[in-house]
PDB file of C-alpha atoms in Angstrom:
ATOM      1  CA  MET A 224      10.257-129.696 197.555  1.00 79.00           C
ATOM      2  CA  HIS A 225       8.076-131.020 194.777  1.00 85.00           C
ATOM      3  CA  THR A 226       6.514-129.435 191.723  1.00 84.00           C
ATOM      4  CA  PRO A 227       2.855-130.019 190.759  1.00 85.00           C
ATOM      5  CA  SER A 228       3.840-132.610 188.136  1.00 87.00           C
ATOM      6  CA  ARG A 229       4.718-134.950 191.040  1.00 88.00           C
ATOM      7  CA  LEU A 230       1.009-135.034 191.972  1.00 90.00           C
ATOM      8  CA  VAL A 231       0.018-136.864 188.785  1.00 92.00           C
ATOM      9  CA  GLY A 232      -1.580-140.217 189.577  1.00 95.00           C
ATOM     10  CA  LEU A 233      -1.568-139.705 193.343  1.00 96.00           C
ATOM     11  CA  PRO A 234      -4.844-139.749 195.299  1.00 97.00           C
ATOM     12  CA  GLU A 235      -5.934-136.884 197.510  1.00 95.00           C
ATOM     13  CA  LEU A 236      -5.881-137.903 201.174  1.00 96.00           C
ATOM     14  CA  ASN A 237      -8.153-136.529 203.891  1.00 94.00           C
ATOM     15  CA  GLY A 238      -7.620-136.723 207.623  1.00 93.00           C
ATOM     16  CA  VAL A 239      -3.824-136.362 207.550  1.00 95.00           C
ATOM     17  CA  ARG A 240      -2.474-135.166 210.909  1.00 92.00           C
ATOM     18  CA  VAL A 241       0.775-133.205 210.894  1.00 90.00           C
ATOM     19  CA  ILE A 242       2.792-134.357 213.911  1.00 88.00           C
ATOM     20  CA  TRP A 243       5.899-132.180 213.638  1.00 86.00           C
ATOM     21  CA  PHE A 244       7.874-130.245 211.073  1.00 83.00           C
ATOM     22  CA  SER A 245      11.578-130.231 210.322  1.00 81.00           C
ATOM     23  CA  ASP A 246      11.563-127.213 208.016  1.00 77.00           C
ATOM     24  CA  TRP A 247       9.441-124.080 208.213  1.00 76.00           C
ATOM     25  CA  TYR A 248       8.987-121.102 205.947  1.00 77.00           C
ATOM     26  CA  ASP A 249       5.811-119.203 206.881  1.00 79.00           C
ATOM     27  CA  GLY A 250       4.393-122.666 207.577  1.00 79.00           C
ATOM     28  CA  PRO A 251       5.543-126.304 207.548  1.00 84.00           C
ATOM     29  CA  VAL A 252       7.643-127.352 204.539  1.00 85.00           C
ATOM     30  CA  THR A 253       8.738-130.885 205.518  1.00 87.00           C
ATOM     31  CA  GLY A 254       8.190-133.152 208.494  1.00 89.00           C
ATOM     32  CA  LEU A 255       6.263-136.114 209.832  1.00 92.00           C
ATOM     33  CA  ALA A 256       2.519-136.710 209.480  1.00 94.00           C
ATOM     34  CA  GLU A 257       0.112-139.501 210.335  1.00 94.00           C
ATOM     35  CA  TYR A 258      -2.420-140.972 207.957  1.00 96.00           C
ATOM     36  CA  ASP A 259      -4.566-144.056 208.476  1.00 96.00           C
ATOM     37  CA  GLY A 260      -2.571-145.109 211.533  1.00 95.00           C
ATOM     38  CA  HIS A 261       0.848-144.873 209.849  1.00 96.00           C
ATOM     39  CA  GLU A 262       3.546-142.200 209.879  1.00 96.00           C
ATOM     40  CA  TYR A 263       4.878-140.661 206.667  1.00 97.00           C
ATOM     41  CA  TRP A 264       7.283-137.939 205.617  1.00 94.00           C
ATOM     42  CA  PHE A 265       5.553-134.912 204.069  1.00 93.00           C
ATOM     43  CA  VAL A 266       7.071-132.575 201.491  1.00 92.00           C
ATOM     44  CA  MET A 267       5.522-129.329 200.254  1.00 90.00           C
ATOM     45  CA  VAL A 268       4.596-128.799 196.592  1.00 90.00           C
ATOM     46  CA  VAL A 269       5.691-125.495 195.062  1.00 87.00           C
ATOM     47  CA  ASN A 270       4.710-123.694 191.885  1.00 82.00           C
ATOM     48  CA  GLU A 271       6.595-124.921 188.781  1.00 76.00           C
ATOM     49  CA  GLY A 272       6.852-121.457 187.276  1.00 68.00           C
ATOM     50  CA  GLY A 273       8.355-119.868 190.335  1.00 57.00           C
ATOM     51  CA  GLU A 274       6.022-116.846 190.297  1.00 58.00           C
ATOM     52  CA  THR A 275       4.845-117.808 193.755  1.00 59.00           C
ATOM     53  CA  TRP A 276       6.652-120.064 196.142  1.00 65.00           C
ATOM     54  CA  ASP A 277       3.719-122.109 197.339  1.00 67.00           C
ATOM     55  CA  PHE A 278       0.011-122.721 197.001  1.00 73.00           C
ATOM     56  CA  GLU A 279      -2.716-121.390 199.270  1.00 80.00           C
ATOM     57  CA  PRO A 280      -3.625-123.603 200.957  1.00 86.00           C
ATOM     58  CA  ARG A 281      -0.347-125.468 200.891  1.00 88.00           C
ATOM     59  CA  VAL A 282      -0.189-128.872 199.229  1.00 92.00           C
ATOM     60  CA  TYR A 283       1.995-131.730 200.476  1.00 94.00           C
ATOM     61  CA  ILE A 284       2.958-135.206 199.301  1.00 95.00           C
ATOM     62  CA  LEU A 285       3.271-138.077 201.794  1.00 97.00           C
ATOM     63  CA  HIS A 286       6.220-140.452 201.408  1.00 97.00           C
ATOM     64  CA  ARG A 287       6.679-143.886 202.933  1.00 97.00           C
ATOM     65  CA  LEU A 288       9.818-144.215 205.093  1.00 95.00           C
ATOM     66  CA  THR A 289      11.428-147.378 206.405  1.00 95.00           C
ATOM     67  CA  PRO A 290      11.089-148.179 210.125  1.00 96.00           C
ATOM     68  CA  ASP A 291      14.778-147.283 210.553  1.00 94.00           C
ATOM     69  CA  GLN A 292      14.309-143.914 208.844  1.00 92.00           C
ATOM     70  CA  LEU A 293      11.269-143.141 211.006  1.00 93.00           C
ATOM     71  CA  ALA A 294      13.165-144.082 214.173  1.00 93.00           C
ATOM     72  CA  GLN A 295      16.095-141.901 213.117  1.00 88.00           C
ATOM     73  CA  GLU A 296      13.816-138.910 212.505  1.00 86.00           C
ATOM     74  CA  TRP A 297      12.004-139.371 215.825  1.00 85.00           C
ATOM     75  CA  ASP A 298      15.375-139.478 217.611  1.00 83.00           C
ATOM     76  CA  ALA A 299      16.433-136.257 215.902  1.00 80.00           C
ATOM     77  CA  HIS A 300      13.072-134.633 216.664  1.00 79.00           C
ATOM     78  CA  ARG A 301      13.339-135.499 220.361  1.00 78.00           C
ATOM     79  CA  ASP A 302      16.859-134.034 220.489  1.00 76.00           C
ATOM     80  CA  PHE A 303      15.699-130.841 218.803  1.00 73.00           C
ATOM     81  CA  ALA A 304      12.735-130.626 221.176  1.00 74.00           C
ATOM     82  CA  ALA A 305      15.031-131.114 224.188  1.00 72.00           C
ATOM     83  CA  ALA A 306      17.096-128.183 222.869  1.00 70.00           C
ATOM     84  CA  ARG A 307      13.829-126.204 222.723  1.00 67.00           C
ATOM     85  CA  ILE A 308      13.872-125.822 218.949  1.00 66.00           C
ATOM     86  CA  PRO A 309      10.327-125.321 217.587  1.00 60.00           C
ATOM     87  CA  GLY A 310       8.793-128.038 215.455  1.00 67.00           C
ATOM     88  CA  CYS A 311       6.145-129.820 217.513  1.00 64.00           C
ATOM     89  CA  MET A 312       2.562-129.828 216.403  1.00 63.00           C
ATOM     90  CA  HIS A 313       1.511-132.696 218.654  1.00 62.00           C
ATOM     91  CA  SER A 314       0.198-133.054 222.195  1.00 63.00           C
ATOM     92  CA  PRO A 315       1.688-132.702 224.626  1.00 63.00           C
ATOM     93  CA  PRO A 316       3.623-129.921 222.902  1.00 62.00           C
ATOM     94  CA  CYS A 317       7.382-129.656 223.037  1.00 63.00           C
ATOM     95  CA  PRO A 318       9.007-126.794 224.959  1.00 57.00           C
ATOM     96  CA  SER A 319       9.146-123.628 222.877  1.00 53.00           C
ATOM     97  CA  ASP A 320      11.956-121.565 224.393  1.00 53.00           C
ATOM     98  CA  SER A 321      14.968-120.783 222.235  1.00 53.00           C
ATOM     99  CA  PRO A 322      18.198-122.684 222.919  1.00 51.00           C
ATOM    100  CA  ASP A 323      20.942-120.776 224.719  1.00 59.00           C
ATOM    101  CA  ASP A 324      23.969-122.835 223.664  1.00 61.00           C
ATOM    102  CA  ARG A 325      24.925-122.014 220.057  1.00 65.00           C
ATOM    103  CA  GLU A 326      27.532-124.786 219.939  1.00 67.00           C
ATOM    104  CA  ALA A 327      24.973-127.399 221.000  1.00 61.00           C
ATOM    105  CA  LEU A 328      22.576-126.039 218.398  1.00 61.00           C
ATOM    106  CA  ALA A 329      25.190-126.277 215.632  1.00 64.00           C
ATOM    107  CA  THR A 330      25.918-129.872 216.635  1.00 61.00           C
ATOM    108  CA  LEU A 331      22.224-130.742 216.384  1.00 59.00           C
ATOM    109  CA  TRP A 332      21.916-129.234 212.904  1.00 60.00           C
ATOM    110  CA  GLU A 333      24.906-131.298 211.769  1.00 63.00           C
ATOM    111  CA  ARG A 334      23.020-134.440 212.845  1.00 58.00           C
ATOM    112  CA  TRP A 335      20.004-133.545 210.700  1.00 58.00           C
ATOM    113  CA  PRO A 336      21.443-132.929 207.248  1.00 55.00           C
ATOM    114  CA  SER A 337      19.107-131.861 204.458  1.00 63.00           C
ATOM    115  CA  GLU A 338      20.543-134.616 202.233  1.00 67.00           C
ATOM    116  CA  ARG A 339      18.475-137.132 204.199  1.00 73.00           C
ATOM    117  CA  GLU A 340      15.355-135.137 203.499  1.00 75.00           C
ATOM    118  CA  ASP A 341      16.284-135.006 199.815  1.00 76.00           C
ATOM    119  CA  GLU A 342      16.427-138.806 199.868  1.00 85.00           C
ATOM    120  CA  TYR A 343      12.972-138.974 201.458  1.00 88.00           C
ATOM    121  CA  GLN A 344      11.480-137.053 198.525  1.00 87.00           C
ATOM    122  CA  GLU A 345      12.397-139.998 196.314  1.00 87.00           C
ATOM    123  CA  ALA A 346      10.651-142.553 198.563  1.00 91.00           C
ATOM    124  CA  ASP A 347       7.344-144.070 197.460  1.00 94.00           C
ATOM    125  CA  ALA A 348       4.565-141.494 197.554  1.00 95.00           C
ATOM    126  CA  ILE A 349       1.159-142.636 198.814  1.00 97.00           C
ATOM    127  CA  GLY A 350      -0.852-139.506 198.041  1.00 97.00           C
ATOM    128  CA  TRP A 351      -1.207-135.804 198.672  1.00 96.00           C
ATOM    129  CA  PHE A 352      -3.107-133.521 201.012  1.00 95.00           C
ATOM    130  CA  SER A 353      -3.754-129.834 201.351  1.00 90.00           C
ATOM    131  CA  GLY A 354      -3.480-127.684 204.423  1.00 80.00           C
ATOM    132  CA  THR A 355      -7.289-127.607 204.580  1.00 64.00           C
ATOM    133  CA  SER A 356      -7.578-131.417 204.633  1.00 62.00           C
ATOM    134  CA  ALA A 357      -5.062-131.820 207.462  1.00 62.00           C
ATOM    135  CA  VAL A 358      -6.165-132.415 211.023  1.00 62.00           C
ATOM    136  CA  THR A 359      -4.330-130.101 213.411  1.00 54.00           C
TER     137      THR A 359
END
């Protein structure tokens, strides 16, 4: 996650469409979004002081990923969707039932390590958006 200081110098973006999320805590934390015909990784901004965990509405920064990184994330998303793990915010929606096979679920989580998402936070940022400026 980012702190508000990461917003400095970035433009506010309108018309961002959240496609799917990879992390959720009372709302999307990270995932894939579309802006101006391109897909980007989004990361939530949290309060620097720690008094509250997030802003209302939430604020996110969009990061540019390489074509290989995007393809890798779409592959992982499709596998998670096939296992009926929530995350889709696109149409048609993914199945929403819970997976039955705990071993298969553990294997999927091993394929989607958080270290990759940490790396994405360091990718070029193109701007920020708030939950109210996102198209759902």
